[in-house]
Amino acid sequence: MKILPTRAASVSRQGLCTALLVASLTAAVGVSPAHNTADADDPAKDPKNPQGLPHGTPNLTLPDLRPKGPAGLPGARGEGKDDAKDAATGIPATALDAYRKAAQRAAADMPNCHMPWELIAGIGNVETHHGTYQGTRMTSDGTTDKPILGPPLNGNGFALVKDTDGGVLDGDKVYDKAVGPTQFLPSTWALYGADGNGDGKKDPNNIYDAALGTAKYLCAGGKDMNSAADLDKAILSYNPSRDYVNAVTSWMRAYKEGNVPSLPDLPGTPSGNTPPGDRTPTAPQTPGTSKPVPPSKPTPPSKPTPSSPSPSPSKPTPPPNGGNDKPGGGDNKPVPPAPASRLERVGESRVWEAYAGEAFKEQARVVARDKSGKPVADARVRFEIGGEAGAEAAFADGSTTITVSTAKDGTATAPRVVAGLKGGKVTLTATVVGRDIPAVGWAGMVKVRAAKQIVVVDSSKLKAERNSAFPDRIQFKVLGEDGKDVIGAVVTVSVTKTDGETVPKEGGPYFKGTDGKPVRIVKAGTTDKDGVLTLPKLLADDKAGAYMLRLETADGKVETVHLTVVATQTQTPPTTPPATPTPPAPKPTA
């Protein structure tokens, strides 16, 4: 998953020209055949894993070395108050959606991995700047309009990896190349490729598929991203470079700080380098070059149409499957949609409910009928999830739209819906593709469990010296009935005096507000999929003493913990030596 010539930015936040942290990886010697590692095995332990050998030059620019620029324009130059943190940490909307859905799918399929979407985003940024490398854009379904290919792995500056896929994915029948937004090698994609958008294909050039494949690869072997050792091992299996690990984790932390604007996509147009169907190059590449050999031109028909700017066949090529996604359509006439005239909901008409992060027990089910009331088979029913902002939900594969064909009895059942990580209302609607008939819908409510207990994850972080920061970022875990994790709990945090109620007007520990000024009451956000809340950075001023940290959930659960700010410990030598004791006077003799 490594690529390509280095992209560089060179302006620091102080406006000085700063050399970027870019490392050139040395070549590995020897042939690396396709690895036969099963999904359950750990690629980090496979010395022949070609994905973990040097096969490109990643972009190792760190978040705080990004140039200044107007918000929403990553890397744009400019001075003034529009400091580019928003721009630097912004992610194109389609890529951001893909990362989040991949993590949600990973949470359902590999719950012990604890995969954060911010880690996938860090990989995507360092590898190809979220699939936008060298002006590449994405079509509406998240597929790049031209393949992003790494250099041929011919042993010249990178690893030697001979062809494993016949050039199907990378267009090279001699050597392998890394492919797509997260730079998979063909042999790795064969094992960890995924269908992240539910279209029935596994395409490394699609950001949804690539993001889910990245999650699967990083989690392989039972690794847990909550473990620092496993996290380190997972990233090193992607690229054997400490600088690479530092870059990925720096971006991951920047995204976890919460300032991640969704940047507008620049929609792409499929190029001549992206053939239809699988959208992967098929023409072989010349060894030693990263440019694909142009495909041969089609032979024009004997009688081209005079009015056409270029020759075209006398009969137009029909759209795939007759233009309506229905099997058949071998002739040029579109196959009409099934004659459904109404759609009926099956089951009780009641509001669905689920706790945040858990699946709804109910599954949406409908029946399509014709005008006479008979069930219609093979009607294509589209199920789509919507809802309030923040109250996200998705099908088990992470998608929000899926199409299902009705069975012989006219019924179609949607996959199970998984609630997002925040409370609120969600909706599910069903429509018949190609028929203008009323939709049917379901109303769902994502609830948050009642908080029964709030515990600090590491109490050693509750002590700091004056004019310093408390160690790392303090974390709390919110638990409900029977010790279950409370996902989506909204928590307000206050710094108070020792009574646990009074907020100091001046002095004492503080958080930094959006304007950079000290604040002591903050909306700290919501608990994550593990019921954990990570507070903003807590700082100490020059006031030493005892304080309290007060946490209150939206449902009224309150917990307080002690904070201590101590003076810097110094050893001062005594100014005068201790007095020498006077010996006792001798006793008189008789």
Coordinates of C-alpha atoms in Angstrom, one line a residue:
M1 CA 0.0 0.0 0.0
K2 CA 2.9 2.4 -0.7
I3 CA 3.3 4.5 -3.6
L4 CA 4.5 6.8 -5.8
P5 CA 6.7 9.9 -6.0
T6 CA 6.7 12.0 -2.9
R7 CA 4.2 14.8 -2.5
A8 CA 5.7 17.7 -0.5
A9 CA 4.6 20.8 1.4
S10 CA 7.1 23.1 2.8
V11 CA 5.7 25.9 4.9
S12 CA 5.6 25.6 8.7
R13 CA 3.0 27.3 10.9
Q14 CA 5.6 30.0 11.7
G15 CA 5.9 30.7 8.0
L16 CA 9.4 29.3 7.7
C17 CA 10.5 26.9 5.0
T18 CA 10.9 23.5 6.7
A19 CA 12.1 20.3 5.2
L20 CA 9.5 17.6 5.2
L21 CA 10.0 14.4 7.0
V22 CA 10.3 12.1 3.9
A23 CA 12.2 8.9 4.1
S24 CA 13.4 6.9 1.1
L25 CA 13.1 3.2 1.8
T26 CA 15.9 0.9 0.8
A27 CA 15.3 -2.0 -1.7
A28 CA 14.7 -5.5 -0.5
V29 CA 16.5 -8.3 -2.2
G30 CA 14.9 -11.4 -3.5
V31 CA 11.6 -12.5 -5.1
S32 CA 8.4 -12.3 -2.9
P33 CA 5.8 -14.6 -4.2
A34 CA 2.1 -14.2 -3.5
H35 CA 1.6 -15.0 0.2
N36 CA -0.8 -17.7 1.1
T37 CA -1.9 -16.2 4.4
A38 CA -5.4 -16.8 5.5
D39 CA -7.5 -13.9 6.8
A40 CA -7.1 -15.2 10.4
D41 CA -3.3 -15.1 10.2
D42 CA -1.2 -12.1 11.0
P43 CA 0.6 -10.7 7.9
A44 CA 2.9 -8.8 10.3
K45 CA 4.5 -12.2 11.2
D46 CA 5.0 -13.3 7.6
P47 CA 8.5 -12.4 6.5
K48 CA 7.5 -13.0 2.9
N49 CA 4.5 -10.7 3.0
P50 CA 5.1 -8.4 0.0
Q51 CA 2.8 -5.8 1.4
G52 CA 5.3 -5.3 4.2
L53 CA 8.3 -4.8 1.9
P54 CA 9.4 -1.4 0.5
H55 CA 7.3 -0.8 -2.6
G56 CA 6.8 3.0 -2.8
T57 CA 7.6 6.3 -1.3
P58 CA 4.8 7.5 1.0
N59 CA 4.0 11.1 1.8
L60 CA 5.3 11.6 5.3
T61 CA 4.1 15.2 5.8
L62 CA 3.0 15.7 9.4
P63 CA -0.2 17.6 10.4
D64 CA 1.6 20.6 11.9
L65 CA 3.8 21.0 8.9
R66 CA 0.8 21.7 6.6
P67 CA 0.9 25.1 5.0
K68 CA -1.6 27.8 5.9
G69 CA -4.5 28.5 3.7
P70 CA -8.2 29.3 3.6
A71 CA -10.4 26.8 5.3
G72 CA -11.5 23.9 3.1
L73 CA -8.4 24.2 0.8
P74 CA -5.9 21.7 2.1
G75 CA -2.3 22.9 1.5
A76 CA -3.3 26.2 -0.1
R77 CA -0.9 29.0 0.7
G78 CA -1.9 32.2 2.4
E79 CA -1.5 34.2 5.6
G80 CA -4.0 35.7 8.0
K81 CA -6.5 34.4 10.5
D82 CA -7.7 31.5 8.3
D83 CA -5.1 29.2 9.8
A84 CA -5.2 26.0 7.9
K85 CA -5.9 23.4 10.6
D86 CA -9.5 23.0 9.2
A87 CA -8.0 22.8 5.7
A88 CA -5.1 20.5 6.7
T89 CA -7.3 18.0 8.5
G90 CA -10.2 18.2 6.1
I91 CA -11.1 15.0 4.1
P92 CA -13.2 14.8 0.9
A93 CA -16.7 13.9 1.7
T94 CA -16.8 10.6 -0.1
A95 CA -13.5 9.4 1.4
L96 CA -14.7 10.5 4.9
D97 CA -17.9 8.5 4.4
A98 CA -15.9 5.5 3.3
Y99 CA -13.6 5.5 6.3
R100 CA -16.4 5.8 8.7
K101 CA -18.4 3.0 7.1
A102 CA -15.4 0.8 7.0
A103 CA -14.9 1.2 10.7
Q104 CA -18.5 0.6 11.4
R105 CA -18.4 -2.6 9.4
A106 CA -15.2 -3.6 11.2
A107 CA -17.0 -3.0 14.5
A108 CA -19.7 -5.5 13.5
D109 CA -17.4 -8.1 11.9
M110 CA -14.3 -7.8 14.0
P111 CA -15.5 -6.2 17.3
N112 CA -12.3 -7.2 19.2
C113 CA -10.2 -5.2 16.8
H114 CA -11.6 -1.8 17.9
M115 CA -10.7 -0.3 14.5
P116 CA -11.0 3.6 14.5
W117 CA -11.9 5.2 11.3
E118 CA -9.2 7.8 12.0
L119 CA -6.5 5.1 11.5
I120 CA -7.9 4.1 8.1
A121 CA -8.0 7.8 7.2
G122 CA -4.4 8.2 8.3
I123 CA -3.4 5.4 5.9
G124 CA -5.4 7.0 3.1
N125 CA -3.8 10.3 3.6
V126 CA -0.2 9.1 3.7
E127 CA -0.7 6.8 0.8
T128 CA -2.6 8.9 -1.8
H129 CA -4.0 11.9 0.0
H130 CA -7.4 10.3 0.2
G131 CA -7.4 9.1 -3.4
T132 CA -6.7 12.5 -4.9
Y133 CA -3.0 11.9 -5.8
Q134 CA -1.8 13.9 -8.9
G135 CA -5.3 15.2 -9.5
T136 CA -7.1 11.9 -9.4
R137 CA -10.8 12.4 -8.7
M138 CA -13.6 10.1 -7.8
T139 CA -16.8 9.2 -9.6
S140 CA -20.1 9.3 -7.7
D141 CA -19.7 5.7 -6.4
G142 CA -16.2 6.4 -4.9
T143 CA -14.2 4.9 -7.8
T144 CA -11.1 6.8 -8.9
D145 CA -11.4 8.2 -12.5
K146 CA -8.0 6.7 -13.3
P147 CA -6.0 4.0 -11.5
I148 CA -3.5 5.1 -8.9
L149 CA -0.5 2.8 -9.5
G150 CA 2.8 2.5 -7.6
P151 CA 6.1 1.9 -9.3
P152 CA 6.9 -1.5 -10.8
L153 CA 8.4 -3.7 -8.1
N154 CA 11.4 -4.8 -10.2
G155 CA 14.0 -4.5 -7.4
N156 CA 15.3 -1.2 -8.7
G157 CA 14.9 1.0 -5.6
F158 CA 12.0 -1.1 -4.2
A159 CA 11.2 -4.7 -3.4
L160 CA 11.3 -7.3 -6.1
V161 CA 7.8 -8.7 -6.5
K162 CA 7.0 -10.6 -9.7
D163 CA 3.6 -10.5 -11.2
T164 CA 0.9 -12.4 -9.2
D165 CA -2.3 -11.4 -11.0
G166 CA -1.5 -11.5 -14.7
G167 CA -1.8 -7.8 -14.8
V168 CA -5.5 -7.8 -14.1
L169 CA -5.4 -5.2 -11.3
D170 CA -2.2 -3.3 -12.0
G171 CA -1.8 -3.6 -15.8
D172 CA 1.7 -5.2 -15.5
K173 CA 2.3 -8.8 -16.4
V174 CA 5.9 -8.8 -15.3
Y175 CA 6.0 -7.1 -11.9
D176 CA 3.4 -6.2 -9.3
K177 CA 2.4 -2.6 -8.4
A178 CA 0.5 -1.2 -5.6
V179 CA -3.1 -0.2 -6.6
G180 CA -5.8 2.2 -5.5
P181 CA -6.5 4.8 -2.8
T182 CA -4.8 2.7 -0.1
Q183 CA -2.2 1.0 -2.3
F184 CA -2.8 -2.7 -2.1
L185 CA -0.5 -5.2 -3.8
P186 CA -2.6 -7.6 -6.0
S187 CA -1.6 -10.6 -3.9
T188 CA -2.7 -8.8 -0.7
W189 CA -6.0 -7.7 -2.3
A190 CA -6.7 -11.3 -3.3
L191 CA -6.7 -12.2 0.4
Y192 CA -8.1 -9.0 2.0
G193 CA -10.1 -7.4 -0.7
A194 CA -13.6 -6.3 0.3
D195 CA -16.9 -5.1 -1.0
G196 CA -17.5 -1.9 1.0
N197 CA -20.3 -0.4 -1.0
G198 CA -22.5 -3.4 -1.5
D199 CA -22.3 -3.5 -5.3
G200 CA -21.1 -7.1 -5.5
K201 CA -17.6 -6.2 -6.6
K202 CA -14.2 -6.0 -4.8
D203 CA -12.4 -3.1 -6.5
P204 CA -9.2 -1.7 -5.0
N205 CA -9.8 1.5 -7.0
N206 CA -13.0 2.1 -5.1
I207 CA -12.5 4.1 -1.8
Y208 CA -15.3 2.1 0.0
D209 CA -13.8 -1.2 -1.0
A210 CA -10.2 -0.1 -0.3
A211 CA -11.1 1.3 3.1
L212 CA -12.8 -1.9 4.3
G213 CA -10.0 -4.0 2.8
T214 CA -7.5 -1.8 4.8
A215 CA -9.4 -2.4 8.0
K216 CA -9.4 -6.2 7.4
Y217 CA -5.7 -6.2 6.7
L218 CA -4.8 -4.2 9.8
C219 CA -7.0 -6.3 12.0
A220 CA -5.8 -9.7 10.7
G221 CA -4.3 -12.1 13.2
G222 CA -6.6 -11.0 16.0
K223 CA -4.9 -7.6 16.5
D224 CA -6.5 -5.0 18.8
M225 CA -6.0 -1.4 17.8
N226 CA -6.6 -0.4 21.5
S227 CA -3.2 -2.1 22.1
A228 CA -0.2 0.2 21.4
A229 CA 1.9 -2.8 20.4
D230 CA -0.7 -4.2 18.0
L231 CA -1.3 -0.8 16.5
D232 CA 2.4 -0.4 15.9
K233 CA 2.7 -3.9 14.5
A234 CA -0.3 -3.4 12.1
I235 CA 1.1 -0.1 10.6
L236 CA 4.6 -1.6 10.2
S237 CA 3.0 -4.5 8.3
Y238 CA 1.7 -1.9 5.9
N239 CA 5.1 -0.2 5.5
P240 CA 8.4 -1.2 7.3
S241 CA 9.3 2.4 8.3
R242 CA 9.3 4.1 11.6
D243 CA 8.7 7.4 9.9
Y244 CA 5.7 5.9 8.2
V245 CA 4.3 4.8 11.5
N246 CA 4.9 8.3 13.0
A247 CA 3.1 10.0 10.0
V248 CA 0.1 7.7 10.1
T249 CA -0.4 7.9 13.9
S250 CA 0.1 11.7 13.8
W251 CA -2.7 12.1 11.3
M252 CA -4.8 9.6 13.2
R253 CA -4.4 11.7 16.4
A254 CA -5.2 14.9 14.4
Y255 CA -8.4 13.4 13.2
K256 CA -9.3 12.2 16.6
E257 CA -9.2 15.7 17.9
G258 CA -12.5 16.2 16.1
N259 CA -11.6 19.0 13.7
V260 CA -12.3 17.1 10.5
P261 CA -14.2 19.2 8.0
S262 CA -15.9 17.3 5.2
L263 CA -14.5 18.9 2.1
P264 CA -16.5 19.1 -1.2
D265 CA -15.7 16.3 -3.7
L266 CA -14.3 17.2 -7.1
P267 CA -16.3 14.7 -9.2
G268 CA -14.3 12.7 -11.7
T269 CA -15.0 11.5 -15.2
P270 CA -14.0 8.0 -16.1
S271 CA -10.8 8.3 -18.2
G272 CA -9.4 6.3 -21.1
N273 CA -7.1 4.6 -18.5
T274 CA -10.1 3.3 -16.7
P275 CA -11.9 0.6 -18.7
P276 CA -15.6 -0.1 -18.0
G277 CA -16.7 -3.0 -15.8
D278 CA -14.1 -3.5 -13.1
R279 CA -12.5 -0.1 -13.7
T280 CA -9.0 -1.6 -13.5
P281 CA -6.3 -1.3 -16.2
T282 CA -5.9 -4.3 -18.5
A283 CA -3.1 -3.2 -20.8
P284 CA 0.4 -4.5 -19.7
Q285 CA 3.0 -2.0 -18.5
T286 CA 6.5 -1.6 -19.8
P287 CA 8.9 -2.9 -17.1
G288 CA 10.7 -0.1 -15.3
T289 CA 8.2 2.6 -15.9
S290 CA 5.1 3.6 -14.0
K291 CA 3.2 4.8 -17.1
P292 CA 0.8 2.3 -18.6
V293 CA 1.2 1.3 -22.2
P294 CA -1.7 2.9 -24.1
P295 CA -4.4 0.5 -25.1
S296 CA -4.6 -0.3 -28.8
K297 CA -7.1 1.7 -30.7
P298 CA -10.3 -0.1 -31.8
T299 CA -10.6 -0.8 -35.5
P300 CA -13.2 1.5 -37.0
P301 CA -16.1 0.1 -38.9
S302 CA -15.9 0.2 -42.7
K303 CA -18.6 2.9 -43.0
P304 CA -18.4 5.5 -40.2
T305 CA -21.2 7.9 -39.7
P306 CA -20.3 11.2 -41.4
S307 CA -21.8 13.4 -38.7
S308 CA -19.9 11.6 -35.9
P309 CA -16.6 13.2 -34.7
S310 CA -15.2 9.7 -34.4
P311 CA -16.1 6.3 -35.9
S312 CA -18.8 4.4 -34.0
P313 CA -20.4 1.0 -34.6
S314 CA -23.6 1.1 -36.7
K315 CA -25.5 -0.3 -33.7
P316 CA -25.2 1.4 -30.3
T317 CA -23.9 -0.7 -27.5
P318 CA -26.8 -1.4 -25.0
P319 CA -26.3 -0.3 -21.4
P320 CA -25.3 -3.1 -19.0
N321 CA -28.1 -5.6 -18.4
G322 CA -30.5 -3.8 -20.5
G323 CA -30.2 -0.5 -18.5
N324 CA -32.3 -1.6 -15.6
D325 CA -30.0 -3.9 -13.6
K326 CA -32.2 -6.9 -14.5
P327 CA -30.6 -10.1 -15.9
G328 CA -31.1 -10.5 -19.6
G329 CA -31.4 -7.7 -22.0
G330 CA -29.2 -9.4 -24.6
D331 CA -30.9 -7.4 -27.4
N332 CA -30.9 -3.7 -27.7
K333 CA -34.3 -3.2 -26.2
P334 CA -34.5 -2.3 -22.5
V335 CA -36.2 -4.9 -20.3
P336 CA -39.3 -3.3 -18.7
P337 CA -39.4 -3.3 -14.9
A338 CA -41.6 -5.9 -13.2
P339 CA -45.3 -4.9 -13.2
A340 CA -45.6 -4.0 -9.5
S341 CA -48.3 -1.5 -8.8
R342 CA -48.0 -1.2 -5.0
L343 CA -45.7 -2.1 -2.2
E344 CA -46.9 -3.3 1.2
R345 CA -45.1 -3.4 4.5
V346 CA -45.0 -6.9 6.1
G347 CA -45.2 -7.1 9.9
E348 CA -46.3 -4.9 12.7
S349 CA -46.4 -1.1 12.2
R350 CA -44.5 0.1 15.2
V351 CA -41.5 2.2 15.9
W352 CA -38.2 0.4 15.9
E353 CA -35.8 0.9 18.8
A354 CA -32.2 0.0 19.4
Y355 CA -29.4 1.2 21.6
A356 CA -26.6 3.1 20.1
G357 CA -24.0 0.9 18.4
E358 CA -26.3 -2.2 18.4
A359 CA -28.5 -3.8 15.7
F360 CA -32.2 -3.3 15.4
K361 CA -33.9 -6.7 16.1
E362 CA -36.5 -6.1 13.4
Q363 CA -35.8 -6.4 9.7
A364 CA -37.7 -4.5 7.1
R365 CA -39.8 -6.7 4.9
V366 CA -42.2 -5.8 2.0
V367 CA -44.3 -7.5 -0.6
A368 CA -44.8 -6.2 -4.2
R369 CA -48.1 -6.7 -5.8
D370 CA -49.6 -6.1 -9.2
K371 CA -52.9 -4.4 -10.0
S372 CA -54.8 -7.6 -9.3
G373 CA -53.2 -8.1 -5.9
K374 CA -51.0 -11.0 -7.0
P375 CA -47.4 -11.0 -5.7
V376 CA -44.7 -9.9 -8.2
A377 CA -41.4 -11.8 -8.4
D378 CA -38.1 -10.3 -9.4
A379 CA -39.2 -6.8 -8.7
R380 CA -36.1 -4.8 -7.5
V381 CA -36.8 -3.1 -4.2
R382 CA -34.4 -0.4 -3.0
F383 CA -34.1 0.0 0.8
E384 CA -32.5 3.3 2.0
I385 CA -31.6 4.6 5.5
G386 CA -31.9 8.2 6.5
G387 CA -32.5 10.2 9.7
E388 CA -31.5 13.1 11.9
A389 CA -28.0 14.5 11.6
G390 CA -25.7 12.6 13.9
A391 CA -28.1 9.7 14.4
E392 CA -26.4 7.6 11.8
A393 CA -27.4 4.0 11.0
A394 CA -26.3 1.6 8.3
F395 CA -26.8 -2.0 7.1
A396 CA -24.5 -4.6 8.5
D397 CA -22.0 -4.1 5.6
G398 CA -21.8 -0.4 6.3
S399 CA -23.9 0.8 3.3
T400 CA -27.0 2.9 3.6
T401 CA -28.7 1.8 0.4
I402 CA -29.2 -1.7 -0.9
T403 CA -31.3 -3.2 -3.6
V404 CA -33.0 -6.6 -3.2
S405 CA -35.1 -8.6 -5.7
T406 CA -38.4 -10.0 -4.6
A407 CA -38.8 -13.8 -4.2
K408 CA -41.5 -15.9 -5.8
D409 CA -44.0 -14.8 -3.1
G410 CA -43.3 -11.1 -3.9
T411 CA -41.4 -10.5 -0.7
A412 CA -38.1 -8.7 -0.2
T413 CA -36.3 -8.5 3.1
A414 CA -33.6 -5.8 4.0
P415 CA -30.5 -6.8 5.9
R416 CA -30.4 -6.0 9.6
V417 CA -29.8 -2.3 10.4
V418 CA -27.1 -1.3 12.9
A419 CA -27.6 1.9 14.9
G420 CA -24.9 4.6 14.9
L421 CA -23.0 5.9 17.9
K422 CA -25.4 8.7 18.8
G423 CA -29.0 8.8 19.8
G424 CA -31.8 10.2 17.6
K425 CA -34.3 9.3 14.9
V426 CA -33.6 7.2 11.9
T427 CA -35.8 6.2 8.9
L428 CA -35.9 3.4 6.4
T429 CA -37.8 3.6 3.2
A430 CA -38.5 1.0 0.5
T431 CA -39.2 1.8 -3.2
V432 CA -39.6 -0.3 -6.3
V433 CA -36.8 0.5 -8.8
G434 CA -38.3 1.8 -12.1
R435 CA -41.9 2.1 -10.9
D436 CA -43.5 5.4 -9.8
I437 CA -45.5 3.9 -6.8
P438 CA -45.7 5.1 -3.2
A439 CA -42.8 4.2 -0.9
V440 CA -43.3 2.5 2.4
G441 CA -41.3 3.5 5.5
W442 CA -40.3 2.7 9.0
A443 CA -39.4 5.0 11.9
G444 CA -36.6 4.0 14.2
M445 CA -35.3 5.5 17.4
V446 CA -31.7 5.1 18.5
K447 CA -31.6 5.2 22.3
V448 CA -28.7 5.7 24.7
R449 CA -28.5 3.5 27.8
A450 CA -28.9 5.1 31.2
A451 CA -25.6 5.8 32.8
K452 CA -25.1 4.0 36.2
Q453 CA -21.3 4.5 36.7
I454 CA -18.5 6.7 35.4
V455 CA -15.0 5.4 36.0
V456 CA -11.6 7.0 35.2
V457 CA -9.5 4.8 32.9
D458 CA -6.1 5.8 34.3
S459 CA -6.0 7.7 37.6
S460 CA -2.3 8.5 37.2
K461 CA -3.2 11.1 34.7
L462 CA -5.1 13.3 37.3
K463 CA -1.9 15.0 38.6
A464 CA 0.2 17.7 36.9
E465 CA 2.8 20.3 37.8
R466 CA 2.1 24.0 37.5
N467 CA 2.2 25.5 34.0
S468 CA 2.1 22.2 32.3
A469 CA -0.4 19.7 30.8
F470 CA -2.0 16.8 32.5
P471 CA -0.5 13.5 31.1
D472 CA -2.0 12.6 27.7
R473 CA -5.8 13.0 27.5
I474 CA -7.9 11.8 30.4
Q475 CA -10.4 9.1 29.6
F476 CA -13.5 8.0 31.4
K477 CA -15.7 4.9 30.8
V478 CA -19.5 5.2 31.2
L479 CA -21.2 2.0 32.3
G480 CA -24.9 1.2 32.4
E481 CA -27.0 -1.6 33.9
D482 CA -25.2 -4.9 34.4
G483 CA -21.9 -3.1 33.5
K484 CA -22.8 -2.7 29.9
D485 CA -20.9 0.0 27.9
V486 CA -23.0 3.2 27.4
I487 CA -22.4 4.2 23.8
G488 CA -23.4 7.8 22.7
A489 CA -23.7 9.3 26.2
V490 CA -23.4 13.1 26.0
V491 CA -21.1 14.3 28.8
T492 CA -20.5 17.8 30.2
V493 CA -17.2 18.3 32.1
S494 CA -16.5 21.0 34.6
V495 CA -13.3 21.9 36.6
T496 CA -14.5 22.9 40.2
K497 CA -13.1 23.6 43.6
T498 CA -13.0 20.8 46.1
D499 CA -16.7 21.1 46.8
G500 CA -17.4 19.6 43.4
E501 CA -19.8 22.4 42.5
T502 CA -18.1 25.8 42.4
V503 CA -16.2 26.6 39.2
P504 CA -13.2 28.8 39.8
K505 CA -13.5 32.2 38.2
E506 CA -9.7 32.6 37.9
G507 CA -6.9 30.1 38.2
G508 CA -6.9 26.3 38.3
P509 CA -6.9 23.6 35.6
Y510 CA -8.6 24.5 32.4
F511 CA -9.4 23.5 28.8
K512 CA -8.5 25.6 25.9
G513 CA -11.6 27.1 24.1
T514 CA -12.0 27.6 20.4
D515 CA -10.7 31.1 20.8
G516 CA -7.6 29.8 22.7
K517 CA -8.8 31.2 26.0
P518 CA -9.1 29.1 29.2
V519 CA -12.6 27.5 29.8
R520 CA -13.6 25.3 32.7
I521 CA -16.9 24.0 31.5
V522 CA -17.0 22.1 28.2
K523 CA -19.4 19.8 26.2
A524 CA -16.9 17.0 26.0
G525 CA -18.7 15.0 23.3
T526 CA -20.2 11.5 23.4
T527 CA -18.8 8.2 24.4
D528 CA -17.5 6.0 21.7
K529 CA -18.3 2.4 20.7
D530 CA -16.6 1.1 23.8
G531 CA -18.4 3.6 26.2
V532 CA -15.2 5.6 26.5
L533 CA -15.0 9.4 26.5
T534 CA -11.7 11.1 25.8
L535 CA -11.5 14.6 27.2
P536 CA -9.9 17.5 25.5
K537 CA -6.4 18.3 26.6
L538 CA -6.4 19.5 30.3
L539 CA -3.9 22.1 31.2
A540 CA -2.6 23.5 34.5
D541 CA -1.8 27.2 35.1
D542 CA 0.4 28.6 37.9
K543 CA -2.1 27.9 40.6
A544 CA -1.1 24.9 42.7
G545 CA -3.7 23.1 44.8
A546 CA -6.5 20.6 44.9
Y547 CA -9.5 20.6 42.5
M548 CA -12.2 18.4 41.2
L549 CA -13.3 17.2 37.8
R550 CA -17.1 17.0 37.6
L551 CA -18.7 14.9 34.8
E552 CA -22.4 14.9 34.2
T553 CA -24.3 12.8 31.6
A554 CA -27.4 14.1 29.8
D555 CA -29.6 11.8 31.9
G556 CA -28.2 13.3 35.1
K557 CA -25.5 10.9 36.3
V558 CA -22.8 12.8 38.1
E559 CA -19.3 11.7 39.0
T560 CA -16.4 13.7 40.5
V561 CA -12.7 12.9 40.7
H562 CA -9.8 14.7 42.4
L563 CA -7.3 16.7 40.4
T564 CA -4.0 17.9 41.9
V565 CA -1.7 20.6 40.7
V566 CA 1.7 20.6 42.4
A567 CA 4.6 22.9 42.4
T568 CA 7.7 21.8 40.6
Q569 CA 9.8 19.5 42.9
T570 CA 13.3 20.9 43.4
Q571 CA 16.0 19.9 45.9
T572 CA 17.6 23.0 47.6
P573 CA 20.9 22.2 49.4
P574 CA 21.1 23.5 53.0
T575 CA 22.8 27.0 53.4
T576 CA 24.8 26.1 56.5
P577 CA 26.2 22.8 57.8
P578 CA 24.6 21.4 60.9
A579 CA 26.3 22.4 64.2
T580 CA 28.9 19.9 65.6
P581 CA 27.7 18.6 69.0
T582 CA 29.8 19.7 72.0
P583 CA 31.4 16.7 73.7
P584 CA 30.5 16.2 77.4
A585 CA 32.9 17.6 80.0
P586 CA 35.2 15.0 81.7
K587 CA 34.1 13.8 85.0
P588 CA 36.3 15.1 87.9
T589 CA 38.6 12.6 89.5
A590 CA 38.4 11.8 93.2

